[in-house]
XYZ file of N, CA, C and O in Angstrom:
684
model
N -25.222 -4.931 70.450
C -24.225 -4.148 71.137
C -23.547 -3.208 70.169
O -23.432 -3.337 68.950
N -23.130 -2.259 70.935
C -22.811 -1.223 70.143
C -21.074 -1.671 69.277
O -20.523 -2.574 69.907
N -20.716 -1.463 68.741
C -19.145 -1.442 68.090
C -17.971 -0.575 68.936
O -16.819 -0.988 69.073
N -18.446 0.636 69.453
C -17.695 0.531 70.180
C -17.646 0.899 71.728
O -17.092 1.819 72.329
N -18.326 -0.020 72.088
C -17.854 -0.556 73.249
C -16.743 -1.679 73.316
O -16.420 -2.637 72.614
N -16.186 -0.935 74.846
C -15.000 -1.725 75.614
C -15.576 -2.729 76.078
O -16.689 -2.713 76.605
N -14.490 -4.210 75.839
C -15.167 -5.253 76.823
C -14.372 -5.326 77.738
O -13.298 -4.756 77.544
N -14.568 -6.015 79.025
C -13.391 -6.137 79.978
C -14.365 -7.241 80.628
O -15.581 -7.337 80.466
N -13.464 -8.099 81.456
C -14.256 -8.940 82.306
C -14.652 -8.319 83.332
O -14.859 -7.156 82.985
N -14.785 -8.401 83.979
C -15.219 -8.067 85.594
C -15.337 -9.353 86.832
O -16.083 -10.320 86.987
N -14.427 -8.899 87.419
C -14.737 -10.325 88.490
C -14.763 -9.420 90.220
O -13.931 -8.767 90.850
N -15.865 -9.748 90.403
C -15.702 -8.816 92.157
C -16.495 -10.047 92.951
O -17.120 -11.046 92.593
N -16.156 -9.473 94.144
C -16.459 -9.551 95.335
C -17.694 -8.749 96.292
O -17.479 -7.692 96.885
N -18.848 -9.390 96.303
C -19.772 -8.333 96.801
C -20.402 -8.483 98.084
O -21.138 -9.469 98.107
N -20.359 -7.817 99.189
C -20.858 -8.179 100.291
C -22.204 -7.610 100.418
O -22.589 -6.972 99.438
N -23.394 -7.752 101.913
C -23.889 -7.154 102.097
C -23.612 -6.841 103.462
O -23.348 -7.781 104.212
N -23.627 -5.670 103.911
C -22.994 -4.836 104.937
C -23.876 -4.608 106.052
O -24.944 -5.219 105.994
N -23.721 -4.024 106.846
C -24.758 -3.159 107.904
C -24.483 -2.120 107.406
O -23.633 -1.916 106.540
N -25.212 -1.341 107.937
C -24.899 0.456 107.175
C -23.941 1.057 107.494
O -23.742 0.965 108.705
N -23.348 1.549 107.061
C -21.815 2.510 107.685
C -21.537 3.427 108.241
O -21.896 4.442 107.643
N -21.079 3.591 109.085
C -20.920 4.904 109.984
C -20.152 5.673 108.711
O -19.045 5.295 108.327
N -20.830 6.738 108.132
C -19.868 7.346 106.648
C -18.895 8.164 106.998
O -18.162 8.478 106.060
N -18.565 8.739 108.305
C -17.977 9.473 109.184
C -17.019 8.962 109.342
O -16.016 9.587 108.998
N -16.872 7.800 109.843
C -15.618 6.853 110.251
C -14.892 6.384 108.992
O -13.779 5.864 109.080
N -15.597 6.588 107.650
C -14.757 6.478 106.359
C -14.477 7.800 105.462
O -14.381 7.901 104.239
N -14.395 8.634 106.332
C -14.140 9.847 105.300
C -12.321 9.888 105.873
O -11.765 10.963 105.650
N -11.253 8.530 106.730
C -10.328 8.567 106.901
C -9.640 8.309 105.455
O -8.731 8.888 104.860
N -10.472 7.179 105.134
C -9.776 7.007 103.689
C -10.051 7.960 102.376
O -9.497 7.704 101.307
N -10.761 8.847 102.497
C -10.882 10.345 101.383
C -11.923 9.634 100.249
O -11.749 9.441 99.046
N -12.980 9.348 101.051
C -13.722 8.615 99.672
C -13.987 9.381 98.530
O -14.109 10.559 98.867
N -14.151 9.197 97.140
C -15.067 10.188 96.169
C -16.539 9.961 96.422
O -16.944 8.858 96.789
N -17.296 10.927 96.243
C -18.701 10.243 96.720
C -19.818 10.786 94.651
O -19.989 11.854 94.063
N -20.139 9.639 94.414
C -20.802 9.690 93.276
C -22.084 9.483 93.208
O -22.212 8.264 93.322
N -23.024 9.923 93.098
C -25.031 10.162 92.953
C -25.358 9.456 91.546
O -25.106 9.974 90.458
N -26.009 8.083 91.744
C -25.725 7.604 90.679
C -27.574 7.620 90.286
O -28.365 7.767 91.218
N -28.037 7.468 88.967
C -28.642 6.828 88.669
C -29.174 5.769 87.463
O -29.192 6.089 86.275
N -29.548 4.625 87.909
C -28.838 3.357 87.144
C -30.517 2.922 86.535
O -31.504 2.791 87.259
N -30.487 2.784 85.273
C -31.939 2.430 84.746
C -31.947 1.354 83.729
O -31.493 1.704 82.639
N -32.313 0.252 83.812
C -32.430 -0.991 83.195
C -33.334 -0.918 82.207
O -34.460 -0.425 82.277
N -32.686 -1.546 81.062
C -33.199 -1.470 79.352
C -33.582 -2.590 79.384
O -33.347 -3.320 80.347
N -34.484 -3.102 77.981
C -34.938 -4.249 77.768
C -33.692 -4.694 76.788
O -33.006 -3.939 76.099
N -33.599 -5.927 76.893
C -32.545 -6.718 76.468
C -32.344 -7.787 75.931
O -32.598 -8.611 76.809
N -31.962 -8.458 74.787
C -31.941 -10.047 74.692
C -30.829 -10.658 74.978
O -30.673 -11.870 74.829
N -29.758 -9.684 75.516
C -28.310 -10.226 75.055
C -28.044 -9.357 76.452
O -27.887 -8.136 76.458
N -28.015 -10.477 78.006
C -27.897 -10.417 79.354
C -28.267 -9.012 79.534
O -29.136 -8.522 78.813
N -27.491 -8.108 80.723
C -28.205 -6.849 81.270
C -27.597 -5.815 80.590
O -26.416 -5.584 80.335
N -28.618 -5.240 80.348
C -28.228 -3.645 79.893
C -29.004 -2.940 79.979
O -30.192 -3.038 79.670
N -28.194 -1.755 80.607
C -28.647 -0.877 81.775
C -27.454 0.711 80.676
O -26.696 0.534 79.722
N -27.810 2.030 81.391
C -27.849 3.400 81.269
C -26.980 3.862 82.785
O -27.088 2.969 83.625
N -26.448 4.646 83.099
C -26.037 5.281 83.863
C -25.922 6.630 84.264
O -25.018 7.091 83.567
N -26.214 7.224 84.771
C -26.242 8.789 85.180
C -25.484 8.899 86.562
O -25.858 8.577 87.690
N -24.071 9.564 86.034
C -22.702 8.907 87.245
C -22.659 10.830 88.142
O -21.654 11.200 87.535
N -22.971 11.867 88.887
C -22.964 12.710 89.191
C -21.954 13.209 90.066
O -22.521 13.453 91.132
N -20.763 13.479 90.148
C -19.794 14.358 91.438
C -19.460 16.063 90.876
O -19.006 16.760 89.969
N -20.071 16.039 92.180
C -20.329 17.604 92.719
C -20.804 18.112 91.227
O -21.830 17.494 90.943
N -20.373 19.147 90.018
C -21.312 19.761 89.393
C -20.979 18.805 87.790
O -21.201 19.222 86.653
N -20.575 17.865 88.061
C -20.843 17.276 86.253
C -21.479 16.101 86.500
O -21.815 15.595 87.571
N -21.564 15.845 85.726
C -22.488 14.327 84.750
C -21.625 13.371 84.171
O -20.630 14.030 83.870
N -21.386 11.921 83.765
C -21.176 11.520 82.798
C -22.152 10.509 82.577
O -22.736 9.974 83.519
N -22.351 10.231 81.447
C -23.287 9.094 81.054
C -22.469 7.985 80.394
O -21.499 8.043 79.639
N -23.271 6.779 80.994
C -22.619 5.177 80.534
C -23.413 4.342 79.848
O -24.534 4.850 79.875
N -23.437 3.451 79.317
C -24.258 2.470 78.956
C -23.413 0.718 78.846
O -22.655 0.164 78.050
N -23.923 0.444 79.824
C -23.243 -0.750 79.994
C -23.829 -2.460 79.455
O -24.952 -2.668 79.912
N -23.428 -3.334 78.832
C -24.109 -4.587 79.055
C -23.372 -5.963 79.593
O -22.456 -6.340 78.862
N -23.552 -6.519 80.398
C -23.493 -7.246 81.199
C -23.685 -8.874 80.688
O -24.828 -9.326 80.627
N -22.590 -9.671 80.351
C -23.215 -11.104 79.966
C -22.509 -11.699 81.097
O -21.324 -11.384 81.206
N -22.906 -12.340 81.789
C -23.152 -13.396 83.485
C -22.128 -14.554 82.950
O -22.425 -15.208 81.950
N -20.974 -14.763 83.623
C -20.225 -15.859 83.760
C -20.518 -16.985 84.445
O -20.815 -18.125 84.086
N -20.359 -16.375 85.671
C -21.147 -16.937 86.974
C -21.260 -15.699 87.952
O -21.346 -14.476 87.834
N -21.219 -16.611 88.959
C -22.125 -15.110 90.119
C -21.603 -14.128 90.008
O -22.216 -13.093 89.747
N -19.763 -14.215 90.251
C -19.414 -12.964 90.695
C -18.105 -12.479 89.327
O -17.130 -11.749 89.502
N -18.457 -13.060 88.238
C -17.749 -12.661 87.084
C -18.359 -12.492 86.067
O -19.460 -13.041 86.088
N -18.056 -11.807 84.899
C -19.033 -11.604 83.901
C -18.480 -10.398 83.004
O -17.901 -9.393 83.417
N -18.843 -10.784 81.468
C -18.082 -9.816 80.500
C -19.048 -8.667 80.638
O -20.253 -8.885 80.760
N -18.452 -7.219 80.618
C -19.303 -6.170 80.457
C -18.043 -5.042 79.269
O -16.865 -4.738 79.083
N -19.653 -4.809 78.726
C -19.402 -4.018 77.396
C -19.793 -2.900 77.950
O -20.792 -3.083 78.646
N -19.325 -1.524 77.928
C -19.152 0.151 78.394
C -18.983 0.607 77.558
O -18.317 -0.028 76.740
N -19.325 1.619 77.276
C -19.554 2.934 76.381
C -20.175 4.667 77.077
O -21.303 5.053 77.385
N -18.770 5.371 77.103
C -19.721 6.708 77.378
C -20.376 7.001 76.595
O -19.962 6.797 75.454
N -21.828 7.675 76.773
C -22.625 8.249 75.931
C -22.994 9.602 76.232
O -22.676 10.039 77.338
N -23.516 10.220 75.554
C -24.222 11.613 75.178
C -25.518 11.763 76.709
O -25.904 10.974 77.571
N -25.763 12.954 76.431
C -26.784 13.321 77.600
C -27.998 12.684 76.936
O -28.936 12.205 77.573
N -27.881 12.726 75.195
C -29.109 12.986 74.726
C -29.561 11.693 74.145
O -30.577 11.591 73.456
N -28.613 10.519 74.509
C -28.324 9.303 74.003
C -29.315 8.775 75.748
O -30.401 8.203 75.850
N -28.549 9.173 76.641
C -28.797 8.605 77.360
C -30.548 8.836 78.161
O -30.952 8.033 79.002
N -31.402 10.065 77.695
C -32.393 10.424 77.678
C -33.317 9.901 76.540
O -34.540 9.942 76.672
N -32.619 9.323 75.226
C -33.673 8.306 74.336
C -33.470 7.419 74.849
O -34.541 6.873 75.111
N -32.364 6.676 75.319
C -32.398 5.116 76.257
C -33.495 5.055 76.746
O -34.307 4.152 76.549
N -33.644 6.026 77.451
C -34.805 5.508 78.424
C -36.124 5.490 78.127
O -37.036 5.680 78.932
N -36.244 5.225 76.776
C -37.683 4.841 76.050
C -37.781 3.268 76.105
O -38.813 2.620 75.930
N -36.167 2.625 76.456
C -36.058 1.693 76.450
C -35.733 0.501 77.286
O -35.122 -0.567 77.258
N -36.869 1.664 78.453
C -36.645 1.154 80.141
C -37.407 -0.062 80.001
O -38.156 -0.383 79.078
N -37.040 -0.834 81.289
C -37.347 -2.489 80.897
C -38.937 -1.948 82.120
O -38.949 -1.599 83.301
N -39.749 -2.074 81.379
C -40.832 -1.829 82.217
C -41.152 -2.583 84.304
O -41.709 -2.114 85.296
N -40.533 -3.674 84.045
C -40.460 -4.417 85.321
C -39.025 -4.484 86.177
O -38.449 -5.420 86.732
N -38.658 -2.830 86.005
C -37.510 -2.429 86.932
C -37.444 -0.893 87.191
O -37.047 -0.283 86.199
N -37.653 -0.325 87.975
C -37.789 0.985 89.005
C -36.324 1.426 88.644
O -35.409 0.603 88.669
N -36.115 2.781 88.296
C -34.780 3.656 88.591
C -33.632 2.817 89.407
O -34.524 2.107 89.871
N -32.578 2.327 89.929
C -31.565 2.617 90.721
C -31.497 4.004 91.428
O -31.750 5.059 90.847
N -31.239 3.934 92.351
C -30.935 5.643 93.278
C -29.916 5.097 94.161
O -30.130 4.355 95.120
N -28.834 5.510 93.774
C -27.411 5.148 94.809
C -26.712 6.419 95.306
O -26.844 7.532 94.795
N -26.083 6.167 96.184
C -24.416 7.046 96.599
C -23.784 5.858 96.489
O -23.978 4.735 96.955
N -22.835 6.442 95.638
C -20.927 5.215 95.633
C -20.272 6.305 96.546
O -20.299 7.534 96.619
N -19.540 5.046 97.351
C -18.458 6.147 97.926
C -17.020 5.337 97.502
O -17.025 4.353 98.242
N -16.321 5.307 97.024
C -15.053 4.946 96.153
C -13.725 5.135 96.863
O -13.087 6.187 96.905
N -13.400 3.992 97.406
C -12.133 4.701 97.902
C -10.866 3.482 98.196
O -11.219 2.378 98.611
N -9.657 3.723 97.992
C -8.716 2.691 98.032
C -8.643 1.916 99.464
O -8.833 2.526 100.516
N -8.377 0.645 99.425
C -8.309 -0.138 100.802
C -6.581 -1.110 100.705
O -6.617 -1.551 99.556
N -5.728 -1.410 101.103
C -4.847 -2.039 100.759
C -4.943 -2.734 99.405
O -5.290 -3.915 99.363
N -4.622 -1.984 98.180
C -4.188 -2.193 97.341
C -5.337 -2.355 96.415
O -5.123 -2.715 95.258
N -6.622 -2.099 96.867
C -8.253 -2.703 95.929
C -8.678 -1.596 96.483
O -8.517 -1.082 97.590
N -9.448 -1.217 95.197
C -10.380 -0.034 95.377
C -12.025 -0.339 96.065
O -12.849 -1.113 95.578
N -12.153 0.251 96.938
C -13.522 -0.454 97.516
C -14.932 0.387 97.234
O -15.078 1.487 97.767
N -15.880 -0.130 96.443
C -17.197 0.346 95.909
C -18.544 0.058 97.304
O -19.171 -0.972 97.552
N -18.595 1.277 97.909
C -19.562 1.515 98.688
C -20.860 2.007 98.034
O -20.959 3.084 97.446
N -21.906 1.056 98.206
C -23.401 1.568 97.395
C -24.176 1.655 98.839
O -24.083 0.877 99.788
N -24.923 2.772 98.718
C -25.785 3.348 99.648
C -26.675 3.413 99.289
O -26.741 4.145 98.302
N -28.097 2.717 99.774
C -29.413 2.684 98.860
C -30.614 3.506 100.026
O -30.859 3.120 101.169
N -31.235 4.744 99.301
C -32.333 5.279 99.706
C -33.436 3.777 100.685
O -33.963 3.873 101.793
N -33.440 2.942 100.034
C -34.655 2.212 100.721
C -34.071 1.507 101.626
O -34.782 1.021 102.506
N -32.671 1.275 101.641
C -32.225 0.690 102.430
C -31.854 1.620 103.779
O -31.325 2.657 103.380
N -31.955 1.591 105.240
C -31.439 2.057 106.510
C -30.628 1.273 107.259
O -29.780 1.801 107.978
N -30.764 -0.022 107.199
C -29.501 -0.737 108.207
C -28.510 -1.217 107.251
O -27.395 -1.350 107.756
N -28.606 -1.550 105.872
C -27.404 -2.286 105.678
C -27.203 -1.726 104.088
O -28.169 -1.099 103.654
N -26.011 -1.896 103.153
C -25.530 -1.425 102.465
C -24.932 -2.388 101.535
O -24.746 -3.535 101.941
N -24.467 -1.926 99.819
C -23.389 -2.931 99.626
C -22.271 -2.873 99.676
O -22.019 -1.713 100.003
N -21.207 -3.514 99.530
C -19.718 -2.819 99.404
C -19.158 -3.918 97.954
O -19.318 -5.131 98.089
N -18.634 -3.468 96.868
C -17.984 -4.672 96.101
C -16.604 -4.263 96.341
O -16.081 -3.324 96.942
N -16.111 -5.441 95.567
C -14.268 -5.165 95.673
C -13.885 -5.560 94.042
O -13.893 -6.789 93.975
N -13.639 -5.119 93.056
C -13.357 -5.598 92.185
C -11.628 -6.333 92.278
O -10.632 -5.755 92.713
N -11.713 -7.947 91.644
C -10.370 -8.287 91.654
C -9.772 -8.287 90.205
O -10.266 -8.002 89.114
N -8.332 -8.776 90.652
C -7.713 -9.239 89.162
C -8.263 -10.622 88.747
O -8.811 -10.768 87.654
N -8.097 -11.753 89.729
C -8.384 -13.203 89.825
C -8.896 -13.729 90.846
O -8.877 -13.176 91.946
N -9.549 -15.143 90.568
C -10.502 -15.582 91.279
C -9.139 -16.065 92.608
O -9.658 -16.721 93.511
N -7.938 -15.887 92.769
C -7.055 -15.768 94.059
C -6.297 -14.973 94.247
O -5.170 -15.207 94.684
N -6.969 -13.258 93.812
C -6.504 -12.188 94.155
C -7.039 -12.227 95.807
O -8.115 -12.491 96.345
N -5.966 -11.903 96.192
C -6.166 -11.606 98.045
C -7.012 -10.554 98.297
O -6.891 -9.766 97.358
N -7.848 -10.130 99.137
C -8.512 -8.619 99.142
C -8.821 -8.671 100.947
O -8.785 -9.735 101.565
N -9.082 -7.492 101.529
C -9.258 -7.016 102.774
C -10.532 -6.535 102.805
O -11.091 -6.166 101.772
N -11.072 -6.495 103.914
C -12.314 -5.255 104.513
C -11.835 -4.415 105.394
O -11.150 -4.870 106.310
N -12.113 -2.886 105.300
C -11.987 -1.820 106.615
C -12.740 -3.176 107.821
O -13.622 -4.020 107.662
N -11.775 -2.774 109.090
C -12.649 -3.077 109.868
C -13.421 -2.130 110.776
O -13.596 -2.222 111.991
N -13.926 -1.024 109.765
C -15.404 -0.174 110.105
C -16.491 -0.655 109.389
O -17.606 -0.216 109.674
N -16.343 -1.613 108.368
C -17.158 -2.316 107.383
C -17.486 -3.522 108.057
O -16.668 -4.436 108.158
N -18.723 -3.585 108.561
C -19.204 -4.634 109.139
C -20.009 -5.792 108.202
O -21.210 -5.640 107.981
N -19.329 -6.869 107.706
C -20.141 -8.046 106.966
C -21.380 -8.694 107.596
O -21.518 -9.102 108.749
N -22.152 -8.697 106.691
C -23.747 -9.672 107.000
C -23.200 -10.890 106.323
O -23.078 -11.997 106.846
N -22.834 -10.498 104.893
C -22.678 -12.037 104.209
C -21.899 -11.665 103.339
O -21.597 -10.477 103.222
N -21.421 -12.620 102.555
C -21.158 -12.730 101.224
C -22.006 -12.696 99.884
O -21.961 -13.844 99.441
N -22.720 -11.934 99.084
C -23.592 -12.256 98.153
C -22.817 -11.967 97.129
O -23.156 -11.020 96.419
N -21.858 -12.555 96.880
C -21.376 -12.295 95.385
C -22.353 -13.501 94.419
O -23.013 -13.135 93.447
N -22.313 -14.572 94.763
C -23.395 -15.298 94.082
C -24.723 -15.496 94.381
O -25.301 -16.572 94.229
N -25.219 -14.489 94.801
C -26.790 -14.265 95.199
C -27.234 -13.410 94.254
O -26.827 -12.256 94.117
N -28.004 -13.908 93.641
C -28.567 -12.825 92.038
C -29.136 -11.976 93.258
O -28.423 -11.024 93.578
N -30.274 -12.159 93.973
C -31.304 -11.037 94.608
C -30.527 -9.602 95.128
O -31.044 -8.606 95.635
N -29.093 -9.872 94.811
C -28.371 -8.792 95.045
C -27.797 -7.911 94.317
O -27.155 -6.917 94.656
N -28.150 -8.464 92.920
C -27.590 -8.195 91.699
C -28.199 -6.410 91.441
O -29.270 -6.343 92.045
N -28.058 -5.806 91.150
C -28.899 -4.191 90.974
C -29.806 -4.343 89.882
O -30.458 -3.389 89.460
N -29.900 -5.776 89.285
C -30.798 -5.621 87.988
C -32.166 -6.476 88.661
O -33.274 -6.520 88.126
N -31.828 -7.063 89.822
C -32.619 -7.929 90.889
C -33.380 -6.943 91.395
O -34.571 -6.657 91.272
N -32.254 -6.358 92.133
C -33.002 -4.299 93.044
C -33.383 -4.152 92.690
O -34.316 -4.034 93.484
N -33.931 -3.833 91.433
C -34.555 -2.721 90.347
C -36.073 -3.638 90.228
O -37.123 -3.145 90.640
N -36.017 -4.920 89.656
C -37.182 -5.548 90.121
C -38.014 -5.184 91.316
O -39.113 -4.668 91.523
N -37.027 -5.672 92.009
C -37.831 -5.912 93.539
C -38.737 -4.642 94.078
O -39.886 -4.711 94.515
N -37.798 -3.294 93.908
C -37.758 -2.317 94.210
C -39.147 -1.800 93.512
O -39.812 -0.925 94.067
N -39.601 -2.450 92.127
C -40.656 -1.889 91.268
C -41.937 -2.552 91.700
O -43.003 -2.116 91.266
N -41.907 -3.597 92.541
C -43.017 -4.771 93.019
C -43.263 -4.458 94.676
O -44.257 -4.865 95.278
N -42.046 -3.565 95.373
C -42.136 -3.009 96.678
C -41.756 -4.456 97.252
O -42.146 -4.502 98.419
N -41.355 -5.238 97.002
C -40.364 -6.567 97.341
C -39.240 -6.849 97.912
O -38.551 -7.866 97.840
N -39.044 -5.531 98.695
C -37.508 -5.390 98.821
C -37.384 -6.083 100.450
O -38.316 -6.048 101.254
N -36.050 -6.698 100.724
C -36.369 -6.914 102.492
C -35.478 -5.832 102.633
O -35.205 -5.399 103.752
């Protein structure tokens, strides 16, 4: 890992959704971000590249990921260079396909809510909620229709997607 990267924990909440009417959430003023997310080979949990896009800029990330449990886990961040983030990807994990998302980002009573929109996906979607604590209170729009809970379902994990997605495995 790099030196300087930020660590922070991360603890969310991740559902899987039906797909969203995106119409019925442009009440809350979402940001909408074109992401693309590409998984490195790794010995030390996930690490992955980012290509974050709204409207005409770029930023690039490089994140790594060590697994607490399902839905917590330390991640190390670092912005990087365009040109950092174009040698990364010599260091694509061969048995994981691109990420191709829309985030749509937008506040919900008091938690910011992470809408992922996946090309292969047509009926259903993810939504996370990042908390403070494992009994931070949190809400759903009720235009956000729940399938489940997968915060502790790896197959939901985007480093899972990226597998699946490369084997045509996806449901």
């Amino acid at each position: 890992m790099n030196n300087d990267m930020q660590m922070q924990i991360e603890l969310e909440k991740k559902f899987l959704i039906e797909y969203p009417d995106l119409n019925e959430l442009e009440k809350y003023s979402p940001k909408k971000y074109e992401i693309e997310q590409i998984y490195l080979l790794s010995e030390t949990g996930s690490r992955r590249i980012r290509a974050r896009r709204e409207g005409g800029s770029c930023i690039y990330i490089e994140t790594v990921k060590i697994r607490i449990n399902g839905s917590k886990c330390y991640e190390y961040e670092r912005e990087i260079s365009k040109e950092e983030y174009e040698s990364f990807k010599a260091d694509a994990d061969p048995k994981c396909a691109p990420i191709i998302k829309d985030r749509y980002v937008f506040p919900y009573k008091d938690k910011i809510m992470e809408l992922d929109v996946y090309p292969f996906w047509s009926d259903k979607a993810i939504l996370e909620i990042e908390l403070e604590n494992e009994n931070d209170p949190y809400f759903i729009p009720d235009e956000i229709k729940v399938i489940k809970d997968v915060s502790d379902d790896k197959k939901y994990k985007n480093a899972a997607l990226a597998r699946a997605l490369k084997c045509n495995k996806l449901d």
